PDB file of C-alpha atoms in Angstrom:
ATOM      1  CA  UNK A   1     194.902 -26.302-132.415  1.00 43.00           C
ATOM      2  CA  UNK A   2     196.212 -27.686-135.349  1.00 42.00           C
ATOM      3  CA  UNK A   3     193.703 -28.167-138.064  1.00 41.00           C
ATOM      4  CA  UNK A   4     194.325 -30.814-140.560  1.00 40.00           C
ATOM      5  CA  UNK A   5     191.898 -32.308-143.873  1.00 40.00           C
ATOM      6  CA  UNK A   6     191.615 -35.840-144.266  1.00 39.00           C
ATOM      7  CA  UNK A   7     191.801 -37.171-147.099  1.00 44.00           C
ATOM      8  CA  UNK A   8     188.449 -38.630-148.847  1.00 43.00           C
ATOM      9  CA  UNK A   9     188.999 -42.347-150.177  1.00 47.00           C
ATOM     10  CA  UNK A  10     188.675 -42.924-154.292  1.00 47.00           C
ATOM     11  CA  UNK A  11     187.802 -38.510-154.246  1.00 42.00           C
ATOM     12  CA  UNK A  12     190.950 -37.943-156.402  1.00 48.00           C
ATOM     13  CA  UNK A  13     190.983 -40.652-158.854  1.00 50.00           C
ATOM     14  CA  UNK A  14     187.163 -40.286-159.488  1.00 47.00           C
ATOM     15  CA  UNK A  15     188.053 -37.050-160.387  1.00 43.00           C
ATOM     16  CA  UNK A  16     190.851 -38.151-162.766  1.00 48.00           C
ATOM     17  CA  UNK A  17     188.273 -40.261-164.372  1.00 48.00           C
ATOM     18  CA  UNK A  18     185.819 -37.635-164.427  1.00 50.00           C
ATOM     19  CA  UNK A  19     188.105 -35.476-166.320  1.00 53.00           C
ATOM     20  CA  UNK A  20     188.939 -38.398-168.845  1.00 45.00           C
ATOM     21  CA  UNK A  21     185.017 -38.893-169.612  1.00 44.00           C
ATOM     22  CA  UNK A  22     184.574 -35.631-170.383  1.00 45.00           C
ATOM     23  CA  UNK A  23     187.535 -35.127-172.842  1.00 46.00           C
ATOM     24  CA  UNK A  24     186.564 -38.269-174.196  1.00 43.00           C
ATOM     25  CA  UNK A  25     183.158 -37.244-174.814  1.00 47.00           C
ATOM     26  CA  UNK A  26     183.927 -33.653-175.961  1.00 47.00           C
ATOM     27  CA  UNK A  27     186.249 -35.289-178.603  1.00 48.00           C
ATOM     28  CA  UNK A  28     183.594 -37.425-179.668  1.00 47.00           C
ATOM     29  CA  UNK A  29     180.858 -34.837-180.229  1.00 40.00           C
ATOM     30  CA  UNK A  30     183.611 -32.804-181.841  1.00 46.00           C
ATOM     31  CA  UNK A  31     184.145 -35.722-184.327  1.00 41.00           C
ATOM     32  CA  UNK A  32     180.808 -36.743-184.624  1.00 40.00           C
ATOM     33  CA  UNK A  33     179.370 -33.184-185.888  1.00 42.00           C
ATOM     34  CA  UNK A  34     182.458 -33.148-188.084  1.00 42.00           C
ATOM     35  CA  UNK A  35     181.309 -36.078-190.195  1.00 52.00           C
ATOM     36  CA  UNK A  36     177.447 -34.864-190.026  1.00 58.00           C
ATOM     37  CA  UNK A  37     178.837 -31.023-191.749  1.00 77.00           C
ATOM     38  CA  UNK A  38     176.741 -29.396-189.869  1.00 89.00           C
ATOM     39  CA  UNK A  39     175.484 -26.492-192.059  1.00 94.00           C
ATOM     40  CA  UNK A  40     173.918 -23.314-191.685  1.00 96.00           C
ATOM     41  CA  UNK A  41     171.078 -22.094-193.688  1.00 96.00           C
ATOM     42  CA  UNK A  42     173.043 -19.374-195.405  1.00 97.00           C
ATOM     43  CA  UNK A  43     175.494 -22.052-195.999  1.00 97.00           C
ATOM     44  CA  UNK A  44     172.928 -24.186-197.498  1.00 97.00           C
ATOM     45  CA  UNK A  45     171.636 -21.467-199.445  1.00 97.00           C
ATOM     46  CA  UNK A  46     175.073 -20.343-200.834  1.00 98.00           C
ATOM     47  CA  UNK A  47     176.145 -23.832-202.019  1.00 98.00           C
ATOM     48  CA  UNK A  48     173.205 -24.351-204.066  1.00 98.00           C
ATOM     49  CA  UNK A  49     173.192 -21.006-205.643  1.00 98.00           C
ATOM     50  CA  UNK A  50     176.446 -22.036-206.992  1.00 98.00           C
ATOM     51  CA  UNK A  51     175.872 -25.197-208.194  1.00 99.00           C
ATOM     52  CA  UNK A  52     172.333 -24.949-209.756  1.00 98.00           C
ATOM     53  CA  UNK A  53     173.020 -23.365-212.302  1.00 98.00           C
ATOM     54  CA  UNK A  54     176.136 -25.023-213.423  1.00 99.00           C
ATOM     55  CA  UNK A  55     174.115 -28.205-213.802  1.00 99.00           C
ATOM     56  CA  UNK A  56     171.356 -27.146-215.484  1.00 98.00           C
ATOM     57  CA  UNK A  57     173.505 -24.990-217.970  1.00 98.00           C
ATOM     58  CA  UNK A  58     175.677 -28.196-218.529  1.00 98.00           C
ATOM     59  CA  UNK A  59     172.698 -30.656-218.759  1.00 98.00           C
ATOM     60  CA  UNK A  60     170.753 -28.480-221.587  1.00 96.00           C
ATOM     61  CA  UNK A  61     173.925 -28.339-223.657  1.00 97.00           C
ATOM     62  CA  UNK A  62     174.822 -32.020-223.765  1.00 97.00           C
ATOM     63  CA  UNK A  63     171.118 -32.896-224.384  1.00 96.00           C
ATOM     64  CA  UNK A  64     170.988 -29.961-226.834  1.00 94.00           C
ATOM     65  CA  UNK A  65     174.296 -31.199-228.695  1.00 96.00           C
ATOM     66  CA  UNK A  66     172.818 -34.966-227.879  1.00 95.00           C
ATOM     67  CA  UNK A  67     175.553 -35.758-226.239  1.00 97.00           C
ATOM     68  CA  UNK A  68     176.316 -38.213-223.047  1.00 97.00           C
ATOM     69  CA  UNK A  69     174.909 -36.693-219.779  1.00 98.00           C
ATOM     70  CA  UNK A  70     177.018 -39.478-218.060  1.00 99.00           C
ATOM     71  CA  UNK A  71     178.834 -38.579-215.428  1.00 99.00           C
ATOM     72  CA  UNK A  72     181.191 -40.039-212.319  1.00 99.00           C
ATOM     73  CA  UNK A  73     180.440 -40.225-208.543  1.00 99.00           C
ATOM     74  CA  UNK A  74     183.611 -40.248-206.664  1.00 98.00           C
ATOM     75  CA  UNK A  75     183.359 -40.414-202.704  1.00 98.00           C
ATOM     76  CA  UNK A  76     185.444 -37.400-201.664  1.00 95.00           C
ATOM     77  CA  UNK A  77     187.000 -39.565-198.275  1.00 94.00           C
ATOM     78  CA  UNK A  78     187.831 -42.270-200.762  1.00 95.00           C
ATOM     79  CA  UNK A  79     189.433 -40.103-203.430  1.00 95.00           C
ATOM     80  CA  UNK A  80     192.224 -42.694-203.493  1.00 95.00           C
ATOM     81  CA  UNK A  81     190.178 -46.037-204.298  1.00 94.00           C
ATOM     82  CA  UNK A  82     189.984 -44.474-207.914  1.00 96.00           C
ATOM     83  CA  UNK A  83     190.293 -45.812-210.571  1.00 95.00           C
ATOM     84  CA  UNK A  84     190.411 -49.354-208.591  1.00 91.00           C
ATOM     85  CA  UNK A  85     187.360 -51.356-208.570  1.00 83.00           C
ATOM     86  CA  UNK A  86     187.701 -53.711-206.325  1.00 77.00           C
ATOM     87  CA  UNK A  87     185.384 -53.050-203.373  1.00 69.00           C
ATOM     88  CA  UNK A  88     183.771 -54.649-200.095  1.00 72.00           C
ATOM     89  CA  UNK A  89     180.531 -54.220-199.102  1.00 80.00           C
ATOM     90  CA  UNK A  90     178.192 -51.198-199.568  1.00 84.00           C
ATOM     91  CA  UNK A  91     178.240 -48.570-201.895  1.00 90.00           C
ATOM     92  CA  UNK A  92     180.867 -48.127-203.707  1.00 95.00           C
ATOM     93  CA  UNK A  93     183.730 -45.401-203.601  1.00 96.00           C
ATOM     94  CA  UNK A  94     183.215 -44.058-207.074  1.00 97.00           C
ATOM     95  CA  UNK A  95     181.086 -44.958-209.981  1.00 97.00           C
ATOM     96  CA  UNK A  96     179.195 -43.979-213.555  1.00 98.00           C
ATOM     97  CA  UNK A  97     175.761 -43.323-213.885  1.00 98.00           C
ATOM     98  CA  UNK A  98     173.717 -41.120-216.269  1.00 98.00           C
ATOM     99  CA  UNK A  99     172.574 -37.624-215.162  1.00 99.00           C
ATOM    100  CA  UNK A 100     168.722 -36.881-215.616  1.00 98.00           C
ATOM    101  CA  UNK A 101     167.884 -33.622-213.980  1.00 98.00           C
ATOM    102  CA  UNK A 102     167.785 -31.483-211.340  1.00 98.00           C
ATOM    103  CA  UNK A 103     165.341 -30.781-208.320  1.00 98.00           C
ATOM    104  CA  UNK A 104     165.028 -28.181-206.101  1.00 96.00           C
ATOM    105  CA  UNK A 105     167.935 -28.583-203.754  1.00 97.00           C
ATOM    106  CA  UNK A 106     170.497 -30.997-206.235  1.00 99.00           C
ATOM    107  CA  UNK A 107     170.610 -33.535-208.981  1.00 99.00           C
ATOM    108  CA  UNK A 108     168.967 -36.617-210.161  1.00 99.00           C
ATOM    109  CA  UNK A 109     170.584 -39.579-210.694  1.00 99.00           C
ATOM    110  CA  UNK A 110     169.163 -42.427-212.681  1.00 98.00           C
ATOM    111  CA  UNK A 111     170.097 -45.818-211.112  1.00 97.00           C
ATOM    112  CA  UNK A 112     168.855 -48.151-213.386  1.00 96.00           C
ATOM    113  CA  UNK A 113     165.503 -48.650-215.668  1.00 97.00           C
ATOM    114  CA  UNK A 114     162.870 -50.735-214.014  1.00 96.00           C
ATOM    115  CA  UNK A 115     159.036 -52.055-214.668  1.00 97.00           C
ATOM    116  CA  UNK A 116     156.330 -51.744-211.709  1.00 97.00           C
ATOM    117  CA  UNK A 117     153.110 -53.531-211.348  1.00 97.00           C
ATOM    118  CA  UNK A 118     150.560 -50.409-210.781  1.00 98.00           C
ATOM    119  CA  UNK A 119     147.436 -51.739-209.042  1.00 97.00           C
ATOM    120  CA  UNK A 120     144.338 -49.657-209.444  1.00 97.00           C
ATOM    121  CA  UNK A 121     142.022 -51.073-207.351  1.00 96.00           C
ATOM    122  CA  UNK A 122     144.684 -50.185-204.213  1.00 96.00           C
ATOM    123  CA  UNK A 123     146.450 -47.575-206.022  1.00 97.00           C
ATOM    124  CA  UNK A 124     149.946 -48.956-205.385  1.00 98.00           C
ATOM    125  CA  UNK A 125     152.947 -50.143-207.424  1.00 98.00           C
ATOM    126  CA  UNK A 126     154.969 -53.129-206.415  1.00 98.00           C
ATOM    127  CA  UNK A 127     157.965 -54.960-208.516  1.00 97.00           C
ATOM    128  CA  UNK A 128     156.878 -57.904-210.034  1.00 95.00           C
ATOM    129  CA  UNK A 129     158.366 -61.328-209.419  1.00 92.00           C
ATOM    130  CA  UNK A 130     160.981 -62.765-211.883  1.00 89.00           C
ATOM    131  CA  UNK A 131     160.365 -63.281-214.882  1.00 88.00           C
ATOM    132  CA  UNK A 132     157.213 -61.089-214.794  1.00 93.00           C
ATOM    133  CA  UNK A 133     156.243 -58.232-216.655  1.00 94.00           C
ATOM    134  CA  UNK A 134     155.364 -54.958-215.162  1.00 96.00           C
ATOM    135  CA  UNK A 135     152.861 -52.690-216.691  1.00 98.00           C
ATOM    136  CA  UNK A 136     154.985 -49.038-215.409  1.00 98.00           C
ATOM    137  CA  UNK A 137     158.378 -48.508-217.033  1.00 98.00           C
ATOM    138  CA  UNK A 138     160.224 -46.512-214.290  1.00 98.00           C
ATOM    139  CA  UNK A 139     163.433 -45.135-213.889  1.00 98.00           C
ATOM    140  CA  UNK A 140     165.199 -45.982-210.160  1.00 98.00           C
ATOM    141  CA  UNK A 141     166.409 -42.285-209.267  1.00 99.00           C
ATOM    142  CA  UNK A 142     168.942 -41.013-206.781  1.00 98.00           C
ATOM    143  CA  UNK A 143     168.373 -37.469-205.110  1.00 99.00           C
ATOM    144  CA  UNK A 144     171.856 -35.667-204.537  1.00 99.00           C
ATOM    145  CA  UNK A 145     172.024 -32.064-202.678  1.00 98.00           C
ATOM    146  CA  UNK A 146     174.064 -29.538-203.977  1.00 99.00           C
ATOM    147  CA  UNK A 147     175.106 -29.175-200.250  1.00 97.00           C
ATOM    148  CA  UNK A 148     176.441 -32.628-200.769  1.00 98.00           C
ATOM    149  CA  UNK A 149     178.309 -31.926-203.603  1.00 98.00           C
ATOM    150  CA  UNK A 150     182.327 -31.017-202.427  1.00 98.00           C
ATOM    151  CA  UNK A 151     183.857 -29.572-206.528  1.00 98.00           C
ATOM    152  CA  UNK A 152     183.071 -31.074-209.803  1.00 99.00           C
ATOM    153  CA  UNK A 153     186.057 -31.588-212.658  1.00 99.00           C
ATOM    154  CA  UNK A 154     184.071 -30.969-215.651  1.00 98.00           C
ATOM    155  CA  UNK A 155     186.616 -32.376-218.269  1.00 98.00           C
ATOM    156  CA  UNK A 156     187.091 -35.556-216.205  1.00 97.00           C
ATOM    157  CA  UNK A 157     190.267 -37.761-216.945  1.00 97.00           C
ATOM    158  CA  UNK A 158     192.590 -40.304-219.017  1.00 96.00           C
ATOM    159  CA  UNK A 159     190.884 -43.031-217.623  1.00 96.00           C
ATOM    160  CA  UNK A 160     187.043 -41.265-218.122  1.00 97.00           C
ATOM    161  CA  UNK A 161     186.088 -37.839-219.831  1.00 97.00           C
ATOM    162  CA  UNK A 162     182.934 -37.336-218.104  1.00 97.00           C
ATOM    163  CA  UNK A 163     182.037 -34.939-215.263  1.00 99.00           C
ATOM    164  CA  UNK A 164     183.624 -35.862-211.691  1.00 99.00           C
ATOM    165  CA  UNK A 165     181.862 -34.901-208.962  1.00 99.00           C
ATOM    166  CA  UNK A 166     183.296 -35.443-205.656  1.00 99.00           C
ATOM    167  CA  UNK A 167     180.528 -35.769-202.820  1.00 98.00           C
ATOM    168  CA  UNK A 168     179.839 -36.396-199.229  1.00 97.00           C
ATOM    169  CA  UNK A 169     178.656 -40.001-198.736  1.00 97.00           C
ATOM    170  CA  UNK A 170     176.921 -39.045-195.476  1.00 95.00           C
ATOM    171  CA  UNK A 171     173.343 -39.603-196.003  1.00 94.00           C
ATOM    172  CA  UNK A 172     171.677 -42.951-194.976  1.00 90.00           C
ATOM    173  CA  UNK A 173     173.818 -46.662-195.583  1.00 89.00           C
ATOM    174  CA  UNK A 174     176.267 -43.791-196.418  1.00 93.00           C
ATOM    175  CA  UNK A 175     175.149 -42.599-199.387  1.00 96.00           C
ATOM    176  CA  UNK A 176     175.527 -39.230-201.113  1.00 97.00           C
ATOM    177  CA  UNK A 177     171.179 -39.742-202.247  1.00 98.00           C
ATOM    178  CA  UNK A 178     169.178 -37.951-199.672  1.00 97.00           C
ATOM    179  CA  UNK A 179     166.045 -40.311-201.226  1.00 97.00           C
ATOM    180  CA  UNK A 180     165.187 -42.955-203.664  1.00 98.00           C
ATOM    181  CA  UNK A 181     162.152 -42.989-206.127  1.00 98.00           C
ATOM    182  CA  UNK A 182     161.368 -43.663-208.987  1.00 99.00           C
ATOM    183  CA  UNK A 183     160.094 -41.631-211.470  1.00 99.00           C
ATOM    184  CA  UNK A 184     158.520 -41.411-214.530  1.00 98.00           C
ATOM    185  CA  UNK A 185     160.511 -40.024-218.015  1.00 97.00           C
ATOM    186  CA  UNK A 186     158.014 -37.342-220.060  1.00 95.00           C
ATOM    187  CA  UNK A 187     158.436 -34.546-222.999  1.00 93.00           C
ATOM    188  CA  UNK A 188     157.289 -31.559-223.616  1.00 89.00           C
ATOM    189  CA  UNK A 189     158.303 -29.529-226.345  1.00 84.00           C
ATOM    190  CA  UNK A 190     161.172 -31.484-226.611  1.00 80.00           C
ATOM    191  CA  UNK A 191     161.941 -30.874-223.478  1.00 88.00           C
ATOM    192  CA  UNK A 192     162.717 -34.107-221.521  1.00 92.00           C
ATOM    193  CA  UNK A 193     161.789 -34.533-217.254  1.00 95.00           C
ATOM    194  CA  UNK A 194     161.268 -36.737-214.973  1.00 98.00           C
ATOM    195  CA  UNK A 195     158.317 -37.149-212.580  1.00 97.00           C
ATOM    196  CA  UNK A 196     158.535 -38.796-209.271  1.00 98.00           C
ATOM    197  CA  UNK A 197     156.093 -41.124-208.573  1.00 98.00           C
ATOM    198  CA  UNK A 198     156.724 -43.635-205.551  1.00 98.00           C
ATOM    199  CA  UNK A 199     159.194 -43.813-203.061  1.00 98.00           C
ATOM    200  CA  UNK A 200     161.935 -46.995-203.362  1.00 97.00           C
ATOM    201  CA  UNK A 201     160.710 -47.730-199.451  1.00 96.00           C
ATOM    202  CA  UNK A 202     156.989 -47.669-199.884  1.00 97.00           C
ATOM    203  CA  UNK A 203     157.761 -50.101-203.382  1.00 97.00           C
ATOM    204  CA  UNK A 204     159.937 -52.313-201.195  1.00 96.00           C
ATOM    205  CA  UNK A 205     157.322 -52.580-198.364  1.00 96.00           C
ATOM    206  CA  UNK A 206     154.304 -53.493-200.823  1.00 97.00           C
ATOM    207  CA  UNK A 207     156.104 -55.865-202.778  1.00 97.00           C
ATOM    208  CA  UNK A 208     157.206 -57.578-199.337  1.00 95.00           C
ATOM    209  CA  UNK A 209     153.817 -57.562-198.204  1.00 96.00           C
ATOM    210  CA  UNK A 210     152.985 -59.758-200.947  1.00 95.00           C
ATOM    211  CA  UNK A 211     155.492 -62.344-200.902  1.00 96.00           C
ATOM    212  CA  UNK A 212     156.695 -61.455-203.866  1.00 94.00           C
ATOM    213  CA  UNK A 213     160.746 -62.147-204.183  1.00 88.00           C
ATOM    214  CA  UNK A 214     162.609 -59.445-205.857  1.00 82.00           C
ATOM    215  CA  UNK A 215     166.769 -58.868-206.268  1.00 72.00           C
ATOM    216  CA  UNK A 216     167.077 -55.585-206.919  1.00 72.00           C
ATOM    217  CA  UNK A 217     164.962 -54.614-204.150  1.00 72.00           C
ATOM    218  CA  UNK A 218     166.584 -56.575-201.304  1.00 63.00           C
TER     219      UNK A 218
END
């Protein structure tokens, strides 16, 4: 007797589409983990061997010399918006700001100069509303890894002769700052540092809680 298979309706082309999801998805993943760099920890740990000490050998010569510790941030996926400054919303692709310091894993950033309202009763700081005076003088500081830090042109260019240092804007609102704080500027011995004393977040959240309307916190 003749044996023959029948055929099993929509078996084929849920198959096909089978196949298709999976590609799909394995493409995906492969893309997504692309744009996270996924690093090891000796990878980690090689990157900022090699940068730490560049920066902090650069940073005690221009503050030795007392010059500029200005520098540029240039997105390294928007190498090509430079030196155009027209931009849309959200951070932009490249931009100067003044180098501070370094931390453990990268460099500091100062964002701008600020004042707080410290309470001591509750032991928080909040910003004040306009036209207010604080009673904290703070600088707004942006945390950089070193593993988010791509090469750095030290002698910059025509259009600025400051430091360029190409990064990975990959952290949160993509951003190249793993955290915002702000921090306190000290001496000692002529040696200038800066302390970190509240997170942006937990400044945001307190000076929401009390109704208080601020612009450079929205």
């Amino acid at each position: 007797m003749e044996s023959c298979a029948m055929p099993i309706p929509f078996l084929s082309e849920g198959l096909a589409l089978g196949r298709i999801f999976i590609t799909v998805c394995t493409g995906g993943w492969r893309w997504w983990r692309a744009r996270r760099r996924r690093l090891t920890p000796q990878e980690t740990l090689a990157i900022r061997s090699k940068w730490k000490p560049l920066f902090v050998e650069w940073l005690r010569n221009q503050r030795h010399q007392k010059l500029s510790t200005e520098v540029i941030i240039r997105d390294l996926r928007r190498i090509d918006n430079y030196p155009d400054t027209k931009e849309g919303k959200g951070i932009s692709a490249w931009f100067r700001i003044g180098l501070i310091g370094n931390y453990e894993r990268g460099i500091m950033l100062s964002c701008g100069i600020y004042e707080l309202v410290y309470d001591a009763n509750e032991e928080v700081y909040y910003s004040p509303a306009k036209g207010a005076r604080g009673n904290t003088k703070v600088t707004l500081t942006g945390y950089v890894p070193y593993e988010n830090i791509e090469t750095v042109d030290w002698d910059g260019d025509q259009y600025y002769s400051y430091p360029h240092i190409y990064c990975y804007f990959d952290r949160k609102h993509k951003q190249p700052y793993e955290k915002l704080s702000f921090c306190e500027r000290g001496n000692l011995d002529e040696h200038v540092f800066y302390s970190e004393i509240i997170s942006f977040e937990s400044v945001r959240r307190e000076t929401k809680k009390r109704g208080i309307k601020s612009s450079f916190l929205s």
